[in-house]
mmCIF file with all atom_site columns, C-alpha atoms in Angstrom:
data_model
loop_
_atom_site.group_PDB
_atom_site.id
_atom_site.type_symbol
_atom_site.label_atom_id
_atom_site.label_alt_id
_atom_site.label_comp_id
_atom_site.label_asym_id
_atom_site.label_entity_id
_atom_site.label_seq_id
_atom_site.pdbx_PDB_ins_code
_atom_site.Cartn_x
_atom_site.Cartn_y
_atom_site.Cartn_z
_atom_site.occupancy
_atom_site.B_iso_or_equiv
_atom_site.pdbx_formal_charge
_atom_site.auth_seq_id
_atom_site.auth_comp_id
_atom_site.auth_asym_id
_atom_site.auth_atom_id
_atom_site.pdbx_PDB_model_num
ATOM 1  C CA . UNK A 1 1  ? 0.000  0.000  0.000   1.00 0.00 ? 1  UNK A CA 1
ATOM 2  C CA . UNK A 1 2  ? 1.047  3.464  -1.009  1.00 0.00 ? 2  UNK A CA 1
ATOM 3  C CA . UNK A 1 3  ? 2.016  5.955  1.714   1.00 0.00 ? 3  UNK A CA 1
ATOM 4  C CA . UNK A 1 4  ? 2.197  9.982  1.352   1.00 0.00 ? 4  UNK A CA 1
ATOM 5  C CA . UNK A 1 5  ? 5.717  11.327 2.396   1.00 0.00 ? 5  UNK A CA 1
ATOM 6  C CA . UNK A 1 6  ? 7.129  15.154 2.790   1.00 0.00 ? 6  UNK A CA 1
ATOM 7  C CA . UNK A 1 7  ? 10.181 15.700 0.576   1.00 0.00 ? 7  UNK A CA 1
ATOM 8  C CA . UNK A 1 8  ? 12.482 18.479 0.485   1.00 0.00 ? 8  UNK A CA 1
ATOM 9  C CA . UNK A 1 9  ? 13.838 18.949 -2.945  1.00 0.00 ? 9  UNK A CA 1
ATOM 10 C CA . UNK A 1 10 ? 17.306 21.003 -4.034  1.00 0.00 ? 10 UNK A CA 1
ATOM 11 C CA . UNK A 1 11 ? 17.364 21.508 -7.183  1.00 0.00 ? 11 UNK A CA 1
ATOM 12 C CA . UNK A 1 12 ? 18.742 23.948 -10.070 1.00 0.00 ? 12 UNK A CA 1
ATOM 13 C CA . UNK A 1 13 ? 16.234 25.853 -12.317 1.00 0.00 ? 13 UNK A CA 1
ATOM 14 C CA . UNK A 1 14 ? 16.768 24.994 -16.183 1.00 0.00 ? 14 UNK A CA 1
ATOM 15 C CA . UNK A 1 15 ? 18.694 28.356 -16.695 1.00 0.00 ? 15 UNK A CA 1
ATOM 16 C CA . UNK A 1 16 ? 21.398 27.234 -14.059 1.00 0.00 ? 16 UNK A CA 1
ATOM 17 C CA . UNK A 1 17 ? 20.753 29.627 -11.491 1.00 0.00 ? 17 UNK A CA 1
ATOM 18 C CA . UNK A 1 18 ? 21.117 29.187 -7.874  1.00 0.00 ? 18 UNK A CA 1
ATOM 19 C CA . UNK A 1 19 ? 20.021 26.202 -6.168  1.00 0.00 ? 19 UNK A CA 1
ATOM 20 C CA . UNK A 1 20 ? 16.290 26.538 -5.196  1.00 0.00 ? 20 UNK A CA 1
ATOM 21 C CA . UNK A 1 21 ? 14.644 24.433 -2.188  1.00 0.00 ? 21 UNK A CA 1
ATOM 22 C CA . UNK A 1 22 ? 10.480 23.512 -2.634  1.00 0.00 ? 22 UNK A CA 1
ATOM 23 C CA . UNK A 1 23 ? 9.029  20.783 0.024   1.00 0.00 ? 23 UNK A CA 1
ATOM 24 C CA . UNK A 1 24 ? 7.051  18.656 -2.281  1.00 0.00 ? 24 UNK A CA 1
ATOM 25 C CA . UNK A 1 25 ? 3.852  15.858 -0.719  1.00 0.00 ? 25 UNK A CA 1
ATOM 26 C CA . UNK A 1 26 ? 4.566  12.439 -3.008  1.00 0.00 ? 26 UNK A CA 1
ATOM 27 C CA . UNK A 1 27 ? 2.517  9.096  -3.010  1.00 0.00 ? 27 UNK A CA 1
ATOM 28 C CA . UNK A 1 28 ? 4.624  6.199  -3.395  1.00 0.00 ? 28 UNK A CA 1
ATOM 29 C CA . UNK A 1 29 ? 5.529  3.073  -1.700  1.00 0.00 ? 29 UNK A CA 1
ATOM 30 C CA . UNK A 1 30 ? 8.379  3.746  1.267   1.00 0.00 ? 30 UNK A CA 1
ATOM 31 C CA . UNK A 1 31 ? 10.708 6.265  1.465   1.00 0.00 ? 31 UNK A CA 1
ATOM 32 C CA . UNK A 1 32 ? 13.027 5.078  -0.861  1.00 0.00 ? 32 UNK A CA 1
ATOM 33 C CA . UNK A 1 33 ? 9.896  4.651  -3.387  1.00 0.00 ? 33 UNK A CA 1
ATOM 34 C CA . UNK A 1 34 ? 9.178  8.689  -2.863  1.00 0.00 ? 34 UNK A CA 1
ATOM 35 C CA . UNK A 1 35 ? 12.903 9.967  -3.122  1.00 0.00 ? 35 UNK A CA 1
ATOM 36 C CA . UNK A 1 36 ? 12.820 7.803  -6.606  1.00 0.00 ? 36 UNK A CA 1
ATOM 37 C CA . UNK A 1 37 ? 9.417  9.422  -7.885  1.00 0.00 ? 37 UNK A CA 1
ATOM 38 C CA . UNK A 1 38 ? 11.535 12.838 -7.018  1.00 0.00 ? 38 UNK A CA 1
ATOM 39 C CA . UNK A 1 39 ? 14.445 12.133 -8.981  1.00 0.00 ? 39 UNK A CA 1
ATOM 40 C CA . UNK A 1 40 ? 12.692 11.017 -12.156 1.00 0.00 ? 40 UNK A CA 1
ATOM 41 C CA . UNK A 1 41 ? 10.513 14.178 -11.882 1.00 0.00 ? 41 UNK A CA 1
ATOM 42 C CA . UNK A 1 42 ? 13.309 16.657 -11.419 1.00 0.00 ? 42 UNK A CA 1
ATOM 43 C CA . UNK A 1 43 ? 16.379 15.127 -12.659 1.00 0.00 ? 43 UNK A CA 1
ATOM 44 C CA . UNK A 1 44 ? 18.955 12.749 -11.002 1.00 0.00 ? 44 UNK A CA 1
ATOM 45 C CA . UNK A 1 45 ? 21.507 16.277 -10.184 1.00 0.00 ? 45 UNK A CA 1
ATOM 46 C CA . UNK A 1 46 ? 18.703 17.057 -7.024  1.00 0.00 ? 46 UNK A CA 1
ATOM 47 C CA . UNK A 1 47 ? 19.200 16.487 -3.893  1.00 0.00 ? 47 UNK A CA 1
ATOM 48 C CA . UNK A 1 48 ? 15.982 15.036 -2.043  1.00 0.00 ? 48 UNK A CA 1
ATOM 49 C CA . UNK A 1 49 ? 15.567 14.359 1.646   1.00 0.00 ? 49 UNK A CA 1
ATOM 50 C CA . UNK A 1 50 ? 12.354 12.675 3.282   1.00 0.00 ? 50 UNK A CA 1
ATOM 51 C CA . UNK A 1 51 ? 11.438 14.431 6.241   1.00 0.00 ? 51 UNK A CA 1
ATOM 52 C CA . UNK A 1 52 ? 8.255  12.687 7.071   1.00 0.00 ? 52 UNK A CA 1
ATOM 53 C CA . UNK A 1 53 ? 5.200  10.186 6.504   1.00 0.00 ? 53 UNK A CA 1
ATOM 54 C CA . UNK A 1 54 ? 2.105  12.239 6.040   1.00 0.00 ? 54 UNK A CA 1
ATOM 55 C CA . UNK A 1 55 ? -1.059 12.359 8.800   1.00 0.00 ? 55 UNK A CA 1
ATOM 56 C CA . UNK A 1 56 ? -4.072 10.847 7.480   1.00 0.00 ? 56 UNK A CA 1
ATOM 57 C CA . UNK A 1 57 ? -5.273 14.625 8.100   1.00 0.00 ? 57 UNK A CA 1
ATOM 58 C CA . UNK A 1 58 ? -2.455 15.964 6.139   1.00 0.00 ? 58 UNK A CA 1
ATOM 59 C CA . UNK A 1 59 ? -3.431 13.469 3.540   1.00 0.00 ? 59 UNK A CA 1
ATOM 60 C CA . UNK A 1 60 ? -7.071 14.500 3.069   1.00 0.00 ? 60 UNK A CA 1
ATOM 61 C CA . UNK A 1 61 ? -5.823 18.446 3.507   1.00 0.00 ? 61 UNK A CA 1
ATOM 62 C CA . UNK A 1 62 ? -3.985 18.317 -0.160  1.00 0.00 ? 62 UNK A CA 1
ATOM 63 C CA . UNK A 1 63 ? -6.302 15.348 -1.666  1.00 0.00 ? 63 UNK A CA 1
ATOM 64 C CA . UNK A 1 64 ? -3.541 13.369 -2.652  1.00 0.00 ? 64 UNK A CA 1
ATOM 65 C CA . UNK A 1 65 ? -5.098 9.731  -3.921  1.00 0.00 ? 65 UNK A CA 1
ATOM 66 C CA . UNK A 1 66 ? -2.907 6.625  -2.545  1.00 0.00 ? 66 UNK A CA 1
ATOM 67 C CA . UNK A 1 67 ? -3.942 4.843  -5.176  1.00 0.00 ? 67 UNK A CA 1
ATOM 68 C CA . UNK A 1 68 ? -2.171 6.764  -7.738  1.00 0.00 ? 68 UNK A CA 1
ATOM 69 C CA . UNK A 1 69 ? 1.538  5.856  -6.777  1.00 0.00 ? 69 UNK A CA 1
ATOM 70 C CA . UNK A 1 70 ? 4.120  8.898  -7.911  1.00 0.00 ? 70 UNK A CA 1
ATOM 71 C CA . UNK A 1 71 ? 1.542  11.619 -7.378  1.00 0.00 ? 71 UNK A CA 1
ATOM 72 C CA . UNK A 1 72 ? 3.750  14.748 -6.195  1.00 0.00 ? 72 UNK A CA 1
ATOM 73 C CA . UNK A 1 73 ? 2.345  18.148 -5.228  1.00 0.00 ? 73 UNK A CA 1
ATOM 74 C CA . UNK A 1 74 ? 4.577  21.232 -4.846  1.00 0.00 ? 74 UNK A CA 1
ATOM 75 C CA . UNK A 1 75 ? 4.315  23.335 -1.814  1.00 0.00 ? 75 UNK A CA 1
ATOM 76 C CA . UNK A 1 76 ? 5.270  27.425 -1.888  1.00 0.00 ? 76 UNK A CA 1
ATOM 77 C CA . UNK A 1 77 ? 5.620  27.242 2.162   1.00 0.00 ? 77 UNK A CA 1
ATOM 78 C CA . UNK A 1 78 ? 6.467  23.784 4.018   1.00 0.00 ? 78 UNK A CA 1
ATOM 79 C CA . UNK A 1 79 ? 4.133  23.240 6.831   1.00 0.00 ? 79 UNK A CA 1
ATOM 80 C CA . UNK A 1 80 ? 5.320  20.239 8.061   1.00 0.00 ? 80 UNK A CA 1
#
């Protein structure tokens, strides 16, 4: 069964710039399972860290589906 983790992803923009940081919600597997659905979204030169399983609350809050394994959602403020 899928699980909904909170990822913080490093990552450069296409135009090269500075390093930008964006928490991002993802539906996969385990943890290992959510920082791989982050690398093939954003590119294998991020840096990803899982910072936490998501509360069934949290869950329903942002309508992620655990069904749909590699959903990701972008957050502009982490409120984790």
């Amino acid at each position: 069964m899928n699980k909904a983790y909170g990822v913080q992803v490093t990552a450069r923009g296409p135009d090269g710039g500075d390093p930008r940081t964006v928490p991002v919600l993802v539906v996969a597997g385990d943890e290992q399972d959510a920082l791989l659905v982050v690398s093939e979204a954003v590119g294998a030169d991020a840096e990803s860290e899982v910072l936490r399983e998501l509360t069934d609350a949290e869950i329903r809050e942002h309508s992620l589906d655990l069904e749909q394994r590699g959903a990701a959602k972008s957050l502009a403020v982490l409120k984790l």
